[in-house]
Short mmCIF file of C-alpha atoms in Angstrom, two decimals:
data_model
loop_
_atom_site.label_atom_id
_atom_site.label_comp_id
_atom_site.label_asym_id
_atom_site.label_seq_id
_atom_site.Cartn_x
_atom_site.Cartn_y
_atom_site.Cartn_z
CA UNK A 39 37.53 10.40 -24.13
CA UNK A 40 39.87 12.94 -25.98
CA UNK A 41 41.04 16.40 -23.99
CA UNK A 42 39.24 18.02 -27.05
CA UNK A 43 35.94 16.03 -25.76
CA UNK A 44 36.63 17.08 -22.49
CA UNK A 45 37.15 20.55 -23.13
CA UNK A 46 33.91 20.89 -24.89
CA UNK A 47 31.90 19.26 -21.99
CA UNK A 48 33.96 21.92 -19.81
CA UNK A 49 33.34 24.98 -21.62
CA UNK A 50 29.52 23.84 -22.28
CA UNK A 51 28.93 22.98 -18.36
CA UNK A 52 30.43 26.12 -17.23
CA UNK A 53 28.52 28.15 -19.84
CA UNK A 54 25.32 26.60 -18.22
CA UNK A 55 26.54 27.43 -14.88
CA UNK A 56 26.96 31.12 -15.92
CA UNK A 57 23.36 31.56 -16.64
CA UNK A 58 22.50 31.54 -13.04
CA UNK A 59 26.00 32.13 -11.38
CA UNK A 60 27.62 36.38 -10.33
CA UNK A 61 29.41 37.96 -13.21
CA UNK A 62 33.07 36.86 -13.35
CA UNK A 63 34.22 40.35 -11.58
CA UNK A 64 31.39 39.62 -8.86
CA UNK A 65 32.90 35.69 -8.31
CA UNK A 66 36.51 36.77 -8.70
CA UNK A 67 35.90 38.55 -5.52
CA UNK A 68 32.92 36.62 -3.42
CA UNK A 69 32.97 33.39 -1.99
CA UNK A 70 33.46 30.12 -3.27
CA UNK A 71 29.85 28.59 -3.53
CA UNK A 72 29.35 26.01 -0.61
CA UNK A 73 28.35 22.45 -2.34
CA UNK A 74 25.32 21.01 -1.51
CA UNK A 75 24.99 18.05 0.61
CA UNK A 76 25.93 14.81 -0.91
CA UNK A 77 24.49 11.43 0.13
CA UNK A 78 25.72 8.03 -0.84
CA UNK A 79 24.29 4.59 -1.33
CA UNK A 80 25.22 1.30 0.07
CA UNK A 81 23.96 -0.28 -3.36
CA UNK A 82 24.55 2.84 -5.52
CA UNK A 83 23.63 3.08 -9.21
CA UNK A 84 27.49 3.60 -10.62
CA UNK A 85 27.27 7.63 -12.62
CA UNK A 86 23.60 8.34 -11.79
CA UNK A 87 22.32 10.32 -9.36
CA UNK A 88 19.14 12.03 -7.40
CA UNK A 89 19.06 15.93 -7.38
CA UNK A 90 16.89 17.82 -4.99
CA UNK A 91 16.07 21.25 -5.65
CA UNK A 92 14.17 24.04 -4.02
CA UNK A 93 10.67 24.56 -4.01
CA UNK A 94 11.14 27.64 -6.40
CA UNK A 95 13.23 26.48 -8.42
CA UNK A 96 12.32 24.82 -12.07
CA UNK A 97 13.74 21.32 -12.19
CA UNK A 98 13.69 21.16 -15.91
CA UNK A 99 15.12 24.73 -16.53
CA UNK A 100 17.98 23.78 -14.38
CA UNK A 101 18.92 20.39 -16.07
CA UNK A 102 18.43 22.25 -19.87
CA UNK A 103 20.79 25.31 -18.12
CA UNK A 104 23.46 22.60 -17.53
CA UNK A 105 23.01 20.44 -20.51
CA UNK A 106 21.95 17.60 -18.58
CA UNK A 107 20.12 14.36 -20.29
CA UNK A 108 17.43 13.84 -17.14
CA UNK A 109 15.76 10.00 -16.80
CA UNK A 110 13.32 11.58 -14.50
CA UNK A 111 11.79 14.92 -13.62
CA UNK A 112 10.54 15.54 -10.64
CA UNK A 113 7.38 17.93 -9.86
CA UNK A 114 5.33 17.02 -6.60
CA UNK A 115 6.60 14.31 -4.56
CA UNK A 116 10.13 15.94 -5.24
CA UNK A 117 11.51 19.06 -7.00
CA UNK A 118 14.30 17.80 -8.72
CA UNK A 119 15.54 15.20 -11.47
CA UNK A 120 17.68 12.02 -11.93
CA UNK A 121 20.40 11.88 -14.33
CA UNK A 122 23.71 10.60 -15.33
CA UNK A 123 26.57 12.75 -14.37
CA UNK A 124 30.35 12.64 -14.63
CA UNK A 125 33.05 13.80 -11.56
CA UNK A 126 32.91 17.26 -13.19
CA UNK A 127 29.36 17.20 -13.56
CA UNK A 128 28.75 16.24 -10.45
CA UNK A 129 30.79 19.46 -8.72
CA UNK A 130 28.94 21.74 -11.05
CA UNK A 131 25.27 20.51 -9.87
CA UNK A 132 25.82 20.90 -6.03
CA UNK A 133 27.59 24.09 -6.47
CA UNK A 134 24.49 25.53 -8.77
CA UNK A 135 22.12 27.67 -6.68
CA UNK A 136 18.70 26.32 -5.87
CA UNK A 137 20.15 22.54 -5.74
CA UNK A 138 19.54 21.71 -2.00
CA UNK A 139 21.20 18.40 -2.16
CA UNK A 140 22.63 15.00 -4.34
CA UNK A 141 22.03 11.33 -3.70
CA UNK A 142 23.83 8.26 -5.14
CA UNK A 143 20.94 6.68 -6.91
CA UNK A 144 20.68 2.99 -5.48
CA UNK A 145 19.54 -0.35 -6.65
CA UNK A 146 15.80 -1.20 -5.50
CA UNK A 147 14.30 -4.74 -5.20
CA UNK A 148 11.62 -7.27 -4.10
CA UNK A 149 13.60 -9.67 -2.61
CA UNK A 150 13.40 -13.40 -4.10
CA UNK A 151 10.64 -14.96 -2.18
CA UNK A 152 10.74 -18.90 -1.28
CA UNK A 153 7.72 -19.79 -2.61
CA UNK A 154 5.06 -23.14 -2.60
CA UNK A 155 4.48 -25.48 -5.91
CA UNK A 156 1.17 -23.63 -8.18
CA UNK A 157 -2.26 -24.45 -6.65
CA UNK A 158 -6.08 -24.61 -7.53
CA UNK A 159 -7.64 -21.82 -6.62
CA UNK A 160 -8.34 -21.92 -2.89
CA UNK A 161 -11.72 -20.63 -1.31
CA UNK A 162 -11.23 -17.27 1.00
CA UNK A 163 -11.49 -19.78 3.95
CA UNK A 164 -8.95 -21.75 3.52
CA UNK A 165 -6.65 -18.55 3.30
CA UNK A 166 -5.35 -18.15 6.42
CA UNK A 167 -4.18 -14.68 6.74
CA UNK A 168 -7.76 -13.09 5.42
CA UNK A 169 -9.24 -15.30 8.18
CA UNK A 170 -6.24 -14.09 10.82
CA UNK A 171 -7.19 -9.81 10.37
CA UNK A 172 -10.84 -10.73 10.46
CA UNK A 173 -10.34 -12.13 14.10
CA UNK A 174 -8.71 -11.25 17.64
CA UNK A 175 -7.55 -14.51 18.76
CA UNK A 176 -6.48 -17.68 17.61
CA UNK A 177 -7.73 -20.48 16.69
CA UNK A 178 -8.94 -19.45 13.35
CA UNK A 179 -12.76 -19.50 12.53
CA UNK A 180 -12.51 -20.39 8.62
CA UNK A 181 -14.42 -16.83 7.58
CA UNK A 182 -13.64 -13.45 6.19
CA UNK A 183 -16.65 -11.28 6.50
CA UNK A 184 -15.84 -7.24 5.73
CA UNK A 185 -18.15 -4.71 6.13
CA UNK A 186 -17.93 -3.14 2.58
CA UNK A 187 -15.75 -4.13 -0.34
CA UNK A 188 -13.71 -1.15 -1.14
CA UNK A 189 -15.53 -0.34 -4.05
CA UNK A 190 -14.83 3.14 -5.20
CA UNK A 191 -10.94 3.56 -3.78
CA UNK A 192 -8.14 3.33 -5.68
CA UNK A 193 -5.29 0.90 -4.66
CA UNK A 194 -1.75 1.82 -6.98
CA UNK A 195 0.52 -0.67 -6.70
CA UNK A 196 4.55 0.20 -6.89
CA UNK A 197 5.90 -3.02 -7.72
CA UNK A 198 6.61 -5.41 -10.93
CA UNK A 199 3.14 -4.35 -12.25
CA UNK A 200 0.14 -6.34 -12.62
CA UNK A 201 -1.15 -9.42 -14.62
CA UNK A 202 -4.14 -7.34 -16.15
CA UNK A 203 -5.63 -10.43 -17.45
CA UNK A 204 -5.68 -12.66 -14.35
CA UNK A 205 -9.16 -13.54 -13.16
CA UNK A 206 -8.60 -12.40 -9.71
CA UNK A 207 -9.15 -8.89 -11.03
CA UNK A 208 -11.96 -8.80 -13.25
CA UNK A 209 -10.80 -5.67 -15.27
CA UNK A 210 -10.38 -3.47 -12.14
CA UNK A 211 -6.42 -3.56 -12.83
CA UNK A 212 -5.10 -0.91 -15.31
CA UNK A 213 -1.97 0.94 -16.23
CA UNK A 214 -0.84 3.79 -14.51
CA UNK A 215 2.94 4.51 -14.71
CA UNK A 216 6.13 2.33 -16.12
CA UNK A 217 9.69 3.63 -14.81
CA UNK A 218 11.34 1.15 -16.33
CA UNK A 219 11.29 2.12 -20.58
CA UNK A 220 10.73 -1.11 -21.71
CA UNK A 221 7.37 -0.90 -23.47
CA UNK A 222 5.38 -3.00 -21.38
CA UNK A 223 2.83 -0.14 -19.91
CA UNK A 224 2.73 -1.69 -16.44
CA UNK A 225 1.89 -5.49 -17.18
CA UNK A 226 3.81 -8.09 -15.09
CA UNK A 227 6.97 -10.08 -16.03
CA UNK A 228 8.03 -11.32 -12.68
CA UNK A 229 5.08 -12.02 -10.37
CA UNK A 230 5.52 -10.54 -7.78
CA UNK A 231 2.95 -7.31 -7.98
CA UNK A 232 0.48 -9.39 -9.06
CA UNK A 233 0.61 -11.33 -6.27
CA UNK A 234 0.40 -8.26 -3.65
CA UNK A 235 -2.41 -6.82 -6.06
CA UNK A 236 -4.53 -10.15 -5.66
CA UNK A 237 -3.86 -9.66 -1.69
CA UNK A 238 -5.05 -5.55 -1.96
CA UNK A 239 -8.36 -6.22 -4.08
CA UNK A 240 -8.51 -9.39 -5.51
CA UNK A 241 -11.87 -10.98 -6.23
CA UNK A 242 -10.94 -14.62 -4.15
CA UNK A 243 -7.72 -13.44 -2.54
CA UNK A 244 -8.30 -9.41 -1.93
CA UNK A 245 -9.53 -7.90 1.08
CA UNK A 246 -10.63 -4.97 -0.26
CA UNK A 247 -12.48 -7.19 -3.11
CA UNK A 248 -14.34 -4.26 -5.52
CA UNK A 249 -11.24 -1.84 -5.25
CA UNK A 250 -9.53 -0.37 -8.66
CA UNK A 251 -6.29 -1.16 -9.19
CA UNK A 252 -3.32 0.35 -11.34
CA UNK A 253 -0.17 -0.48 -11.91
CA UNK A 254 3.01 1.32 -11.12
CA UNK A 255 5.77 -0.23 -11.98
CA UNK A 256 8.84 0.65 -10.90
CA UNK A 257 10.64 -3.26 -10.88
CA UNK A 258 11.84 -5.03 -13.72
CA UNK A 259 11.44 -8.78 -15.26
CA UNK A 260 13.97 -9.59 -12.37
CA UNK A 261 12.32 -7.82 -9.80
CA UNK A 262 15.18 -4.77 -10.06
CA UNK A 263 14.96 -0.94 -10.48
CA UNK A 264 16.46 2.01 -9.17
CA UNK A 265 15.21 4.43 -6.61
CA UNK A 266 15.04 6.87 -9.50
CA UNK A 267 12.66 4.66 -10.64
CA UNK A 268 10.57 4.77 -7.30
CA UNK A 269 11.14 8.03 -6.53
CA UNK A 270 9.63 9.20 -10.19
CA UNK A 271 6.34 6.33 -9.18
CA UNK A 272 5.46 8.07 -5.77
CA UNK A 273 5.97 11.36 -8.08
CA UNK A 274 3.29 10.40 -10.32
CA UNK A 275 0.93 8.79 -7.90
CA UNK A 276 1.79 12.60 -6.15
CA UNK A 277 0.40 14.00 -9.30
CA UNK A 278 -2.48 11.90 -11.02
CA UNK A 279 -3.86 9.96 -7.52
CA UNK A 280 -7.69 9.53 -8.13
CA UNK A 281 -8.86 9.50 -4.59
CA UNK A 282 -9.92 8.11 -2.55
CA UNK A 283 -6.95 6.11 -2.75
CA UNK A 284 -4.26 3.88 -0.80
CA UNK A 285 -0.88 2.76 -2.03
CA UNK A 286 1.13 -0.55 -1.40
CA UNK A 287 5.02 -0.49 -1.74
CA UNK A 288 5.93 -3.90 -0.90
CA UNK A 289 9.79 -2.86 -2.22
CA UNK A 290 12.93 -1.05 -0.75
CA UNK A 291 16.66 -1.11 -0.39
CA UNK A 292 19.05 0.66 1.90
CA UNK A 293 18.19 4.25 3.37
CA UNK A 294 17.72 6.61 1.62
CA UNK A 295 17.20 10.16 2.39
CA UNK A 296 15.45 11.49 -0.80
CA UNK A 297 13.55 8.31 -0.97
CA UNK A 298 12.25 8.82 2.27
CA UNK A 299 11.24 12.80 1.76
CA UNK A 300 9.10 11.27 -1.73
CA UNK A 301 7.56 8.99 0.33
CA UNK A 302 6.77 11.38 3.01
CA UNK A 303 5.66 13.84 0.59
CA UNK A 304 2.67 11.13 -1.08
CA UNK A 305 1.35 11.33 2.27
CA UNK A 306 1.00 14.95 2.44
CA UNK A 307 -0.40 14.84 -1.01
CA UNK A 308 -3.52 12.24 0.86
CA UNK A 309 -2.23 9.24 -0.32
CA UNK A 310 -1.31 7.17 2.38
CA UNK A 311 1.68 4.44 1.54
CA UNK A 312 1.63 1.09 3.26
CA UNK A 313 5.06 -0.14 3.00
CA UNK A 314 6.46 -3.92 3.85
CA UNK A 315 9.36 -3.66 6.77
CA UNK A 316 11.87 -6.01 4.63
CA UNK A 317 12.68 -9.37 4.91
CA UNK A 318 16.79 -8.84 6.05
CA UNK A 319 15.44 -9.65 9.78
CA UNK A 320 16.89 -6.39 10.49
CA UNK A 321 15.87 -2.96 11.80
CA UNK A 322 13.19 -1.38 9.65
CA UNK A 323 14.73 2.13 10.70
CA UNK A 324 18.07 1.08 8.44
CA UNK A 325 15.43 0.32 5.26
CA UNK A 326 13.52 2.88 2.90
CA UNK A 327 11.12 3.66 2.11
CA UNK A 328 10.16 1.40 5.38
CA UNK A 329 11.38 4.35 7.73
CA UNK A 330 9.71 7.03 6.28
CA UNK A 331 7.62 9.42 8.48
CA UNK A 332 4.00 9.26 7.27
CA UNK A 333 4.32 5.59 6.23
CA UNK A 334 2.56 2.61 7.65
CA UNK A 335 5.08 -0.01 7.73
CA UNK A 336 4.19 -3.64 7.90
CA UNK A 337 6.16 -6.41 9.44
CA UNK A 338 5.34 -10.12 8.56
CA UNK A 339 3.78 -12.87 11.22
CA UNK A 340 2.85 -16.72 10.49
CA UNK A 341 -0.16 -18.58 11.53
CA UNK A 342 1.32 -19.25 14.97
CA UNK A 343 1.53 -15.66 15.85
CA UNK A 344 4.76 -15.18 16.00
CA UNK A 345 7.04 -12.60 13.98
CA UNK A 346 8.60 -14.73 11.46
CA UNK A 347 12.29 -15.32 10.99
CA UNK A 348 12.63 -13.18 7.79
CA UNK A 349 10.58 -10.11 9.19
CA UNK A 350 12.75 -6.80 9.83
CA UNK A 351 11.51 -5.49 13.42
CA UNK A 352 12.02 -2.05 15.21
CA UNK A 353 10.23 0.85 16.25
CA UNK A 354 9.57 1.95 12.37
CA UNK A 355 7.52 -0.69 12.38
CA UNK A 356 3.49 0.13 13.01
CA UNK A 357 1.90 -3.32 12.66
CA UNK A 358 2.00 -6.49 11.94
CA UNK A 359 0.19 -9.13 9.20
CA UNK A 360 0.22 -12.19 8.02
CA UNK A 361 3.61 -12.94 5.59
CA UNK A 362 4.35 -16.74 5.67
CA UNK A 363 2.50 -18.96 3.21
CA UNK A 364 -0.16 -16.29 1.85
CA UNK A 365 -2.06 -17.82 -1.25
CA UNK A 366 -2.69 -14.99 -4.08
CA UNK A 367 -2.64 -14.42 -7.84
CA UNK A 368 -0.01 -16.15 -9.73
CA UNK A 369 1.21 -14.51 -13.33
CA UNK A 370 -0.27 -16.00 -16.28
CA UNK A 371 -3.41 -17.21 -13.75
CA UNK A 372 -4.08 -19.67 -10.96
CA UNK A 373 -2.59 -18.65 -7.21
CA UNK A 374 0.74 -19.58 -5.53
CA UNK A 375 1.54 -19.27 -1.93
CA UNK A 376 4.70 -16.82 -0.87
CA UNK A 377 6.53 -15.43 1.93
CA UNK A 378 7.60 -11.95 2.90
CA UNK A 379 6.73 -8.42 4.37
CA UNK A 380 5.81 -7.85 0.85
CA UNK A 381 2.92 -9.71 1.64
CA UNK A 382 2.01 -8.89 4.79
CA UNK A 383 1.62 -4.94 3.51
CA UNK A 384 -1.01 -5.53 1.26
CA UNK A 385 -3.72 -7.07 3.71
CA UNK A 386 -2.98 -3.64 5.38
CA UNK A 387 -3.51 -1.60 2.57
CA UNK A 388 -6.69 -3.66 1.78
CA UNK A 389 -7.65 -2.84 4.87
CA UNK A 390 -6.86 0.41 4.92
CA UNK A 391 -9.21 0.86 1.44
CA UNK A 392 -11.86 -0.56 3.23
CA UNK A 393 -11.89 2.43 5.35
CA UNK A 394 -11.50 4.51 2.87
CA UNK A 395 -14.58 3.47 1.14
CA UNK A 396 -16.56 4.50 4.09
CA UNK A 397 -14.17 7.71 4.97
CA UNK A 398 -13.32 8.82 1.25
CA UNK A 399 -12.04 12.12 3.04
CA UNK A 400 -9.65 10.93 5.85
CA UNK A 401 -6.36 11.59 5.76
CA UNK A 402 -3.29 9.35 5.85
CA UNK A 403 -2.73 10.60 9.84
CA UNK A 404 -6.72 9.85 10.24
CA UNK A 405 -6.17 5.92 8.59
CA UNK A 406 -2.79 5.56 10.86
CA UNK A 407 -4.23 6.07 13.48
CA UNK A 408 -7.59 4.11 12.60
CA UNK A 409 -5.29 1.35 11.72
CA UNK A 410 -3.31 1.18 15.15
CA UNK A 411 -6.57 2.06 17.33
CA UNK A 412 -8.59 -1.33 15.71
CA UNK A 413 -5.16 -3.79 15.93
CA UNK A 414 -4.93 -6.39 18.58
CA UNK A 415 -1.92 -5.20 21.09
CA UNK A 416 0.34 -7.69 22.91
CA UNK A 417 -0.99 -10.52 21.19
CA UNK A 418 2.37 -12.15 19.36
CA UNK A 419 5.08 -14.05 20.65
CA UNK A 420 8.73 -14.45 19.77
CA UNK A 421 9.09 -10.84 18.94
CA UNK A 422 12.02 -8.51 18.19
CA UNK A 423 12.65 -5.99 21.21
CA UNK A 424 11.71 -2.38 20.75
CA UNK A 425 9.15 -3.63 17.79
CA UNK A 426 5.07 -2.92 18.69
CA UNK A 427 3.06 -6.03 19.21
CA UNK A 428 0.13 -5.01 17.32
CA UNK A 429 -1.62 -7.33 14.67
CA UNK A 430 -3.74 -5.75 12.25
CA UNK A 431 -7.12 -6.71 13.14
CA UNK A 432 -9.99 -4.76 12.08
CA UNK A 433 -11.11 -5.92 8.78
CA UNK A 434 -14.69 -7.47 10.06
CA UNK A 435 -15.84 -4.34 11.58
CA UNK A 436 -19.30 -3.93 12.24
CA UNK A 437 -21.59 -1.99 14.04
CA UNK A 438 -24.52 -1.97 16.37
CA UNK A 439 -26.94 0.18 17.92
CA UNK A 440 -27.61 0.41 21.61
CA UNK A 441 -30.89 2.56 23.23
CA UNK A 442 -29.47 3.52 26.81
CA UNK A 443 -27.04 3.90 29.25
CA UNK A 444 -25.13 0.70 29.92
CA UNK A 445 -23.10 0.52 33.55
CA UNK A 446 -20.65 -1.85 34.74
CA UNK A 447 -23.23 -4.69 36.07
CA UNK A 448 -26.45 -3.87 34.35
CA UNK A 449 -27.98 -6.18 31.69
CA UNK A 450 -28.30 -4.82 28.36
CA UNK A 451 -28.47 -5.38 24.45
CA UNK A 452 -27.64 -3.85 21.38
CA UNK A 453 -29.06 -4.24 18.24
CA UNK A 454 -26.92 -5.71 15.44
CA UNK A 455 -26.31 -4.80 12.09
CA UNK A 456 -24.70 -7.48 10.40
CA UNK A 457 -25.19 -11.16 9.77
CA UNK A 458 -21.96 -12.58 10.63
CA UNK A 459 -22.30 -13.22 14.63
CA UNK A 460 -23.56 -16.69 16.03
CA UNK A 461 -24.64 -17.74 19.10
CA UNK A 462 -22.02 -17.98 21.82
CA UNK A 463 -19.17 -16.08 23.33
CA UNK A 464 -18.10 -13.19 21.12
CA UNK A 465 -16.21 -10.04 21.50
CA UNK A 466 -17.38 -6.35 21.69
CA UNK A 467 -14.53 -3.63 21.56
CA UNK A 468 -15.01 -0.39 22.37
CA UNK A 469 -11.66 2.00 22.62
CA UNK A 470 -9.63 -0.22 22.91
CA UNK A 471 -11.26 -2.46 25.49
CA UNK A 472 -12.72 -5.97 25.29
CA UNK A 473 -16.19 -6.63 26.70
CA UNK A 474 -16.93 -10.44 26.27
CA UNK A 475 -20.78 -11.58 26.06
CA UNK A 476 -22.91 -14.47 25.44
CA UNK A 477 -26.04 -14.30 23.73
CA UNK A 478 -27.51 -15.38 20.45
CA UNK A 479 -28.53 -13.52 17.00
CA UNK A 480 -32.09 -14.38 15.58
CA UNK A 481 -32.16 -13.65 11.95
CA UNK A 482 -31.03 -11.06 10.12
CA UNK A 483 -30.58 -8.48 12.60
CA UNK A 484 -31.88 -9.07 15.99
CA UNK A 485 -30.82 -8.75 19.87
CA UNK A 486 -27.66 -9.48 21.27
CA UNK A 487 -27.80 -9.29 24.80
CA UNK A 488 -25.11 -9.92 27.83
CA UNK A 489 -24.11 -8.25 30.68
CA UNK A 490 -21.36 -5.59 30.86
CA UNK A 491 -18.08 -6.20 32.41
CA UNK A 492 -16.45 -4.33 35.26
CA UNK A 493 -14.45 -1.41 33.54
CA UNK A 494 -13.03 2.36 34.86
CA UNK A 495 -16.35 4.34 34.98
CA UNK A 496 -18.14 1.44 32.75
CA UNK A 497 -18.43 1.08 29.52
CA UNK A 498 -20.46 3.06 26.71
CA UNK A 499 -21.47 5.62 29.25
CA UNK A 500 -24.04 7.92 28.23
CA UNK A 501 -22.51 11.34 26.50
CA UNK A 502 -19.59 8.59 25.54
CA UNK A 503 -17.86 9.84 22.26
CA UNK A 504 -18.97 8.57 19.49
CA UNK A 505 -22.78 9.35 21.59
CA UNK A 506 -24.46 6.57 22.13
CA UNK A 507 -25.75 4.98 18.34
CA UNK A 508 -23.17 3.69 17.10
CA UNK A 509 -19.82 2.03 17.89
CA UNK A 510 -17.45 -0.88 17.14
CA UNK A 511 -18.46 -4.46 16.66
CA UNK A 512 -16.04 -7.13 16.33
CA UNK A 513 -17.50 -10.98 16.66
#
């Protein structure tokens, strides 16, 4: 660059700066402006970086003031922008009032995935990890039976994108948002959304099987981006969610402050994101947007449950689902099996549009806490210290009906409302607690009867919250 180049970009930087800065007596005499905080990145984007603003403060005015090129604006799950910037550049923006602080943009990624050879497309029984959140215990019963379908939610997807065309979706997948300029509106080049969106809602594959889908891409062909690029996807989920509506981020990097605030800020917008731990075996806490508050991050367990080798662990963690060998959509049609957190999240966040469907209204707190309240606790083995045994488990939910007051040894029954119990030993929950009775189902419908287990005060006492009507069923 020439000093005459340099000079120009000088004299127009600290023109811009002017507009908002004391009068040149005023300055002469005041304070040096303090800089605002600057973050780096372990993976950093070399020249670009993440400006956060105040709340009052117009993002765009400010980059225009200081003849700045933004990639992204920023409006609701952020105030601020992305752009490149030079040294000089760089001093000027964190010394300009209203910028609260400056991030190293980073490199995000889905992590390459060992993956099994193409297969025919399997039946819902013979994938394992449907059948594994639609049960307590092990050994696995070959079924996945859901009380509802998710039809109605929305489930956005901040990933590669989606194969619109695949079969698994039958038109429920559509475009929402591409970060990454390359005229492709969303549709998949690498696989791996596709596969996560065939986990979320897809028709052999989903859990949530009648959810919409739509695609926001924020990954490349090679499964790359920036967290620019993720940061300006939560943004516009922020902004155009059509609720009710979950979101699956089965993508991340190293922490990230302003990553984390976007992500935190989606969930006070009502969208709740369900966000894969990482596969580094590592502690989630050292990963975004894993360790964001308001998130629901997933770790990964196999069909032995145990936490797998790959899965990061820690307290950031919520739950865990199944991760190893999980059969979904493949790009360009067909399924493939894969391994990761990436996608473990997605049976959560099917599971979380289930309840959706039936709670269009809760809030991402309200699901959270749904989510940990129907899990199975202390159930894996092998597992990383200070990480929650809990298994996601509530995705056959049903419910039943009982007429009075039931105390620790009397007989009673309840009438069911679903079709998928059979005679024998099954399993009632109620807060929390297991009650296990025999008894058979006659039809569609009918008595189940047993006798209650010894419990503190006994279970489903009368005036019991919910009142006696309705409650949990699990078979």
């Amino acid at each position: 660059m020439s000093t005459r180049t340099r000079l120009a970009l000088t004299s127009a930087a600290l023109t811009a700066l002017a507009l908002t800065a004391p009068t040149a007596s005023a300055s002469a005499t005041g304070p040096e402006p303090t800089p605002a905080p600057f973050f780096t990145a372990a993976n950093a984007v070399p020249g670009k970086y993440i400006v956060t603003l105040d709340q009052t403060v117009d993002a765009a005015k400010v980059a225009e003031k200081l003849n700045l090129k933004p990639s992204f604006v920023y409006e609701k799950a952020l105030n601020g922008f992305a752009a490149p910037l030079t040294v000089l550049q760089l001093e000027i923006v964190r010394k300009t009032p209203g910028v609260t602080s400056v991030e190293e943009d980073a490199v995000a990624l889905t992590p390459p995935q060992p993956s099994a050879p193409a297969t025919a497309p399997r039946s819902p029984a013979a994938t394992w990890g449907l059948d594994r959140i639609n049960q307590w215990n092990l050994p696995l019963d070959n079924d996945f039976t859901t009380r509802g379908n998710g039809a109605g939610v929305t489930a956005y997807i901040l990933d590669t994108g989606i194969d619109y065309t695949h079969d698994e979706f039958g038109g429920r997948a559509t475009f929402g948002f591409d970060a990454m300029g390359d005229g492709r509106y969303g549709q998949d080049c690498n696989g791996h959304g596709t596969h996560v969106a065939g986990t979320v809602a897809g028709r052999t594959y989903g859990v949530a099987r009648k959810a919409d889908l739509v695609s926001v891409r924020v990954l490349g062909c090679d499964g790359r981006g920036a967290y620019s690029g993720m940061i300006a996807g939560l943004d516009w989920v922020a902004k155009n969610a059509r609720q009710p509506a979950v979101l699956n981020g089965s993508l991340g990097g190293d922490k990230s402050v302003t990553l984390n605030n976007a992500a935190t800020a989606l969930a006070n917008a009502g969208v709740l994101p369900v966000i894969a731990a990482g596969n580094d075996a590592k502690d989630a806490c050292n990963v975004s947007p894993a360790s964001a508050t308001g998130t629901v991050t997933v770790a990964a367990s196999n069909a032995w449950d145990e936490e797998t080798s790959f899965s990061n662990h820690g307290r950031c963690v919520e739950l865990f689902a199944p991760g190893q060998d999980i059969v979904s959509a493949r790009i360009g049609g067909g399924s493939i099996a894969q391994n990761g957190t990436s996608m473990a999240a997605p049976h959560v966040a099917g599971v979380a549009a289930l309840y959706k469907a039936e709670h269009p209204t809760a809030a991402p707190a309200e699901i959270s806490a749904w989510l940990d309240g129907n899990s199975t606790k202390g159930l894996l083995t092998s597992i990383s210290s200070d990480t929650p045994n809990t298994v996601s488990t509530p995705a056959g939910l049903g419910t039943f009906t009982y007429t009075d007051t039931l105390s620790t040894t009397a007989p009673w029954s309840v009438t069911v409302a679903t079709t998928d119990l059979v005679s024998g030993t099954d399993t009632i929950g109620w807060n929390n607690l297991r009650i296990t009775t025999g008894g058979h189902l006659n039809g569609i419908g009918g008595q189940w009867t047993g006798i209650a287990k010894p419990g503190p005060g006994g279970h489903f006492p009368e005036g019991a919250d919910p009142q006696p009507g309705t409650a949990s069923l699990r078979p």
